[in-house]
Short mmCIF file of C-alpha atoms in Angstrom, two decimals:
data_model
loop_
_atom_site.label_atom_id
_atom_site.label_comp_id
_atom_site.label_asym_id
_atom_site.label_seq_id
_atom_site.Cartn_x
_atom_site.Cartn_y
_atom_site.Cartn_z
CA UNK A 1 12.34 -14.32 25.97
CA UNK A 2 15.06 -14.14 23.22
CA UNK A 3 15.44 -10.79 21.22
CA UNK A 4 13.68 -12.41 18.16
CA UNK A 5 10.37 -13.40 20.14
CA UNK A 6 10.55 -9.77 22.24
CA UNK A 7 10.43 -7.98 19.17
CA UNK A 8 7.88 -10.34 17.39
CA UNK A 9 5.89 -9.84 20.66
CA UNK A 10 6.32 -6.30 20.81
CA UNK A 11 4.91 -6.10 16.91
CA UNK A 12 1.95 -7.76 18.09
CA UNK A 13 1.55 -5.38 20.52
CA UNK A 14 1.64 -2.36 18.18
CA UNK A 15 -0.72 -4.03 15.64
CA UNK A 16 -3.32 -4.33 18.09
CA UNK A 17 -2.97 -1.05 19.43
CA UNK A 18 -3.65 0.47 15.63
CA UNK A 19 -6.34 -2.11 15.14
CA UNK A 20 -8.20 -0.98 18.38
CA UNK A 21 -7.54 2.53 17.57
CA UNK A 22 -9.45 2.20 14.09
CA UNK A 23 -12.02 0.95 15.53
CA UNK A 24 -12.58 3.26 18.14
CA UNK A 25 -11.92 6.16 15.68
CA UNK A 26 -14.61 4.57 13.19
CA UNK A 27 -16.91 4.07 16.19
CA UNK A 28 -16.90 7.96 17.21
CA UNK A 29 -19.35 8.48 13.66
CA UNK A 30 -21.60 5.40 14.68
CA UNK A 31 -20.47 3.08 12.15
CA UNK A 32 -18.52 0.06 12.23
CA UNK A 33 -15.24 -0.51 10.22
CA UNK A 34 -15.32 -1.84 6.73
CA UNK A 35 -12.39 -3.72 5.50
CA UNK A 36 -11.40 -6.55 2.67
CA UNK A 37 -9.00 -8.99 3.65
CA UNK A 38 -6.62 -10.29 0.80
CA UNK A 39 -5.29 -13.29 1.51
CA UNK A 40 -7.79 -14.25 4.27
CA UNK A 41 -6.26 -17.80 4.42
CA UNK A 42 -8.87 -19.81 7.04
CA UNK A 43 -9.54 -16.96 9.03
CA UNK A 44 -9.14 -17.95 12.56
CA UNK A 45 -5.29 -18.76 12.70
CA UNK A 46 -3.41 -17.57 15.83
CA UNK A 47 -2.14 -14.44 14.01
CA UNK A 48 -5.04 -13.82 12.05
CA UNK A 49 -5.29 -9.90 11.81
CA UNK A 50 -9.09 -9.64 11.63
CA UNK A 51 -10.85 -12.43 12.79
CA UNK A 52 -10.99 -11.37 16.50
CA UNK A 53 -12.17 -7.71 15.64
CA UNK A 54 -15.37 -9.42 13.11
CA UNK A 55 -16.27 -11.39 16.49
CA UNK A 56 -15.59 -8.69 18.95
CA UNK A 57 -16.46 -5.56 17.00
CA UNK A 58 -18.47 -6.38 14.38
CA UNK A 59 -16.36 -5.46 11.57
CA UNK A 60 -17.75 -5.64 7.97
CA UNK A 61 -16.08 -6.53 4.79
CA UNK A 62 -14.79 -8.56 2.25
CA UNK A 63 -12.51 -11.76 2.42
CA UNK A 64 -10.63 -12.95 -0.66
CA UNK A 65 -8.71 -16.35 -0.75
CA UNK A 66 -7.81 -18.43 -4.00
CA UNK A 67 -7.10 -21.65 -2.75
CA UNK A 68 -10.32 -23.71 -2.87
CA UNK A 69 -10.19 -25.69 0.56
CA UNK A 70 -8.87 -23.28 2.38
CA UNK A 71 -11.94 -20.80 1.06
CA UNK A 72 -14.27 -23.47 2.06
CA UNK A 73 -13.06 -23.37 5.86
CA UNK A 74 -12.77 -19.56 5.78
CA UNK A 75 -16.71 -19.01 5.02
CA UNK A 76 -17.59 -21.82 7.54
CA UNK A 77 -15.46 -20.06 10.50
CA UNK A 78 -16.96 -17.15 9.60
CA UNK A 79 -20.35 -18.22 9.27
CA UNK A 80 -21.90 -17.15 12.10
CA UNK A 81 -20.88 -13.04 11.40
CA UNK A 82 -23.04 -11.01 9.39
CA UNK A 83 -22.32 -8.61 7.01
CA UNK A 84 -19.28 -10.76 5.04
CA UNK A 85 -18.36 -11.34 1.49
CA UNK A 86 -16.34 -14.27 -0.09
CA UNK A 87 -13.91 -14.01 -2.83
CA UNK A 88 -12.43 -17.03 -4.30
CA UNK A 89 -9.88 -14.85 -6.41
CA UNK A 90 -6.69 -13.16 -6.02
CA UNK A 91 -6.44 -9.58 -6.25
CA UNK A 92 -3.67 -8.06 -8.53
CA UNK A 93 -3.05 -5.00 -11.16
CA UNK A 94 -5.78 -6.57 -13.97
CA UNK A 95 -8.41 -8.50 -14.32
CA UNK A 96 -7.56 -11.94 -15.65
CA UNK A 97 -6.71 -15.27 -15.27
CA UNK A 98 -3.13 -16.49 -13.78
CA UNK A 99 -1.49 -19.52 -12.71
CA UNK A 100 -1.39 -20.05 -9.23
CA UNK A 101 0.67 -22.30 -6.81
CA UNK A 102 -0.30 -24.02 -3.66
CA UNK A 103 0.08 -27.40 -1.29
CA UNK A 104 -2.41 -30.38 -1.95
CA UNK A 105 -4.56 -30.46 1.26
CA UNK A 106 -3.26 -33.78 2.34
CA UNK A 107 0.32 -32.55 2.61
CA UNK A 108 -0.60 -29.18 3.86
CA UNK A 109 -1.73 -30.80 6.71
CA UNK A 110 2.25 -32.17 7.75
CA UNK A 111 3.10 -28.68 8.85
CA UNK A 112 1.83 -25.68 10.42
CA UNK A 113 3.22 -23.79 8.15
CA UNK A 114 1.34 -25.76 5.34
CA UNK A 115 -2.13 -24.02 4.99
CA UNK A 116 0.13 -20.43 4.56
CA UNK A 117 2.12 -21.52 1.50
CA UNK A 118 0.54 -20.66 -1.51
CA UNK A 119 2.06 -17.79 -4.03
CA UNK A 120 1.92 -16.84 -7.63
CA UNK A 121 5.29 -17.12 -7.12
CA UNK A 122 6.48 -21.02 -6.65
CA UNK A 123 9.84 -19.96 -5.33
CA UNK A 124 8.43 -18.75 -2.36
CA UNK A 125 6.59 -22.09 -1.68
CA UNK A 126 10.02 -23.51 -1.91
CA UNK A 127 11.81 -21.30 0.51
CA UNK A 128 10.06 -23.73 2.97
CA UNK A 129 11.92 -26.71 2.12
CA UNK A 130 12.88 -27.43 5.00
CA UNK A 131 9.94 -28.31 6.76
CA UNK A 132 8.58 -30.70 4.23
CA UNK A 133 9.69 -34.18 3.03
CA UNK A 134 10.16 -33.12 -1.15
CA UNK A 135 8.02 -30.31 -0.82
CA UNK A 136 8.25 -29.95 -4.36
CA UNK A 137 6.45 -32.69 -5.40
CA UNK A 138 3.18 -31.53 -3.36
CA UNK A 139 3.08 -28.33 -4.81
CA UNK A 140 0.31 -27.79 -7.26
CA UNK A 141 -0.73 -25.46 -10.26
CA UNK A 142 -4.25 -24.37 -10.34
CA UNK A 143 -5.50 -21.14 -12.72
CA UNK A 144 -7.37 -18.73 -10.67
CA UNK A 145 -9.52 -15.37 -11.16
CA UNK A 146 -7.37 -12.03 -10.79
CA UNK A 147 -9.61 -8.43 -10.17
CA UNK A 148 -8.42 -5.44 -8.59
CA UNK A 149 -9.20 -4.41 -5.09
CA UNK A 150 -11.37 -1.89 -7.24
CA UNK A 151 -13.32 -4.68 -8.48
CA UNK A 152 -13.93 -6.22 -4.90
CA UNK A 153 -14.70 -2.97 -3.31
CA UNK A 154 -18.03 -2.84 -6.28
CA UNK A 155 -18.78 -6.03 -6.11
CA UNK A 156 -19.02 -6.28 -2.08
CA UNK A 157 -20.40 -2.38 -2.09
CA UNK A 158 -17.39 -1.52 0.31
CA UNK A 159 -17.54 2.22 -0.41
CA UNK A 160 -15.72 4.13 1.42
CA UNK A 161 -14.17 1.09 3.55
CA UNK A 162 -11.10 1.73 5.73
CA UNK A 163 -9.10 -1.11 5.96
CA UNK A 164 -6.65 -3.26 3.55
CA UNK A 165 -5.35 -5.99 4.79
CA UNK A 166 -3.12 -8.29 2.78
CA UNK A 167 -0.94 -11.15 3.02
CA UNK A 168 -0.29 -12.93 -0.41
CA UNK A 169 3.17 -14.09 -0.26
CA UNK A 170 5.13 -12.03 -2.69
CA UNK A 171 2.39 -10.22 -4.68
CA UNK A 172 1.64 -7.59 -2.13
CA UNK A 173 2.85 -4.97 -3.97
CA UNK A 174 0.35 -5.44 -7.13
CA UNK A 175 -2.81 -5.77 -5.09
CA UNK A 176 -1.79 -2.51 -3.56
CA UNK A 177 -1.58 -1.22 -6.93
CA UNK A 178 -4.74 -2.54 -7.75
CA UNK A 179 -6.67 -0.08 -5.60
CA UNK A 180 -6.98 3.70 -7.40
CA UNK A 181 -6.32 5.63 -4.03
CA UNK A 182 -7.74 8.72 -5.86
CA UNK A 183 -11.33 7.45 -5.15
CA UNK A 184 -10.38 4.80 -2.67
CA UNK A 185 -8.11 5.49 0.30
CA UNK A 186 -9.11 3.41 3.13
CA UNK A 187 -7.41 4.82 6.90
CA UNK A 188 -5.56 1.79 7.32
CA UNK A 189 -3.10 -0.80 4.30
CA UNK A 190 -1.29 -3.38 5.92
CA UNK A 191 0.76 -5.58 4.09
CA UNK A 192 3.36 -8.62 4.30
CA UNK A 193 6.89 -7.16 3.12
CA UNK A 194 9.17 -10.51 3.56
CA UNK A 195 8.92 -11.92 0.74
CA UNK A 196 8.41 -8.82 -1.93
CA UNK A 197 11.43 -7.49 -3.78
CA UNK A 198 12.97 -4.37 -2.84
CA UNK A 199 12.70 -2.43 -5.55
CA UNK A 200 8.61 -3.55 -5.77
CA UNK A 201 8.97 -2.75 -2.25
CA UNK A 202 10.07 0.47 -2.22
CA UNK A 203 7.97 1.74 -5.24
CA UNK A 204 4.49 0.44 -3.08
CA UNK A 205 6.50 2.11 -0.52
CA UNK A 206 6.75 5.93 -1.94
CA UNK A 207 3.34 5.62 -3.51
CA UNK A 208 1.75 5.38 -0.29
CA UNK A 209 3.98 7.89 0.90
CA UNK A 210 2.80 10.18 -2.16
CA UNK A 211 -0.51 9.99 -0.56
CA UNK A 212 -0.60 11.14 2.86
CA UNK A 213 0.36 7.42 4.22
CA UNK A 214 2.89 7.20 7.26
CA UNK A 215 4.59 3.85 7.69
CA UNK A 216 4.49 1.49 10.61
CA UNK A 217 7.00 -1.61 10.19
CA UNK A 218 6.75 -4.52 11.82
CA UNK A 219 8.34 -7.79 12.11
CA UNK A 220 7.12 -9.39 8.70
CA UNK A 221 4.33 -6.39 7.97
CA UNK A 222 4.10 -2.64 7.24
CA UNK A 223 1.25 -0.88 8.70
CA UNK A 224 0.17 2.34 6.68
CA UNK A 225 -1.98 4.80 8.23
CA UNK A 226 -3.36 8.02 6.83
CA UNK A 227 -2.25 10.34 8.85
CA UNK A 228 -5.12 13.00 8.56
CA UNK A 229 -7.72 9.94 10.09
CA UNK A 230 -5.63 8.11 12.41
CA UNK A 231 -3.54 11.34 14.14
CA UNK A 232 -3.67 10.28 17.52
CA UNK A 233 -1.37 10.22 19.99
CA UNK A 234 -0.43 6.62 20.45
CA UNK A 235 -0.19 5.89 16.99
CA UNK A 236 2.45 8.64 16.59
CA UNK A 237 4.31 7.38 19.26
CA UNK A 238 4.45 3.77 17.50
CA UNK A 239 4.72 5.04 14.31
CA UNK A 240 8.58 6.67 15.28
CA UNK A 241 9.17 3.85 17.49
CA UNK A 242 8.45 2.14 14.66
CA UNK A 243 10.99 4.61 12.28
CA UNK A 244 14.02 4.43 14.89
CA UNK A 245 14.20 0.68 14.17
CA UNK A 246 13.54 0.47 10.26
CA UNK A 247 15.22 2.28 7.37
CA UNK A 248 14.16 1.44 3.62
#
């Protein structure tokens, strides 16, 4: 295995790891986690974060994805799971409406990559020129809903949930900053960093830091965990494995 793939590999590892310790940790008070997935794509990709621990676990929550035939396969792989909301919105710093960029089904379809490239930003979309045929002429507008994760955690009555998990190609940052972590401040954020900024980057970064939130970096994501919940052993050892290798 080349360096690239160990470490990928390796990141897996880890995220499981914090993922099984969550659960465990919510499972010593008799309840089951609670978590709202932004970004939820189809929901049973290879490297879907949450999908195996709904089916295995029983986890209960929230799953938010814009793009309208991609939300349509999300609630039917996920129809046979209780306890599940659906979102067809995107999750940012205000409540609005915002233009939104994505494939047209048909040419999503030519790569795997396809179904995964949709952004506010359409820059991003077209990082991934290479694996299309004139990607840009496939790439479509549509307006879509923006709340906060505030919003989503009322409307889905996820009080007191303790997982984030978002992957939203280049907005990251400002559904982070969507969620007032004064009332709300869930055990667990995990986030896609590889295509955000660095200065958006490092300003999510110190806020979560401001609140009691020790990072975990990965090979594309940062893991946050709240210290004061998830202080076990193993996650301490991953989370300075995890510091020896990254520097913001």
């Amino acid at each position: 295995m080349d360096p690239q793939n160990f470490h990928h590999h390796q990141c897996s590892l880890w995220r499981f790891e914090i993922f099984d310790t969550l659960s465990k940790h919510v499972a010593q008070k008799g309840q089951k986690v609670k978590f709202i997935h932004v970004g939820a794509n189809v929901g049973n990709s290879d490297d879907d974060p949450v999908f195996g621990y709904v089916v295995n676990h029983g986890w209960q929550g929230a799953l938010v994805e814009p793009v309208p035939y991609l939300f349509e396969k999300l609630k039917k792989n996920y129809e046979p799971y209780p306890n599940l909301s659906f979102f067809q919105l995107c999750c940012s710093t205000q409540q609005g409406t915002l233009p939104f960029y994505m494939l047209e089904e048909a040419s999503a379809s030519d790569s795997p990559l396809g179904p995964f490239l949709s952004s506010f930003e359409k820059e991003v979309i077209l990082k991934h020129s290479g694996f299309f045929s004139d990607l840009a002429s496939h790439i479509r507008e549509i307006q879509v809903e923006t709340v906060r994760v505030d919003t989503v955690i009322e409307r889905a009555n996820l009080q007191g949930f303790n997982a984030l998990v978002v992957d939203t190609e280049g907005h990251d940052d400002k559904v982070v900053a969507g969620l007032n972590l004064d009332v709300h401040a869930p055990e667990l954020i995990m986030v896609e960093y590889h295509h955000l900024q660095l200065e958006m980057l490092r300003h999510m970064h110190e806020r979560l830091l401001d609140y009691g939130y020790r990072p975990i970096w990965m090979y594309y994501e940062i893991i946050y965990v709240r210290h004061t919940d998830l202080n076990y052993p193993l996650v301490k050892k991953i989370t300075s494995l995890s510091e020896t290798m990254y520097r913001l």
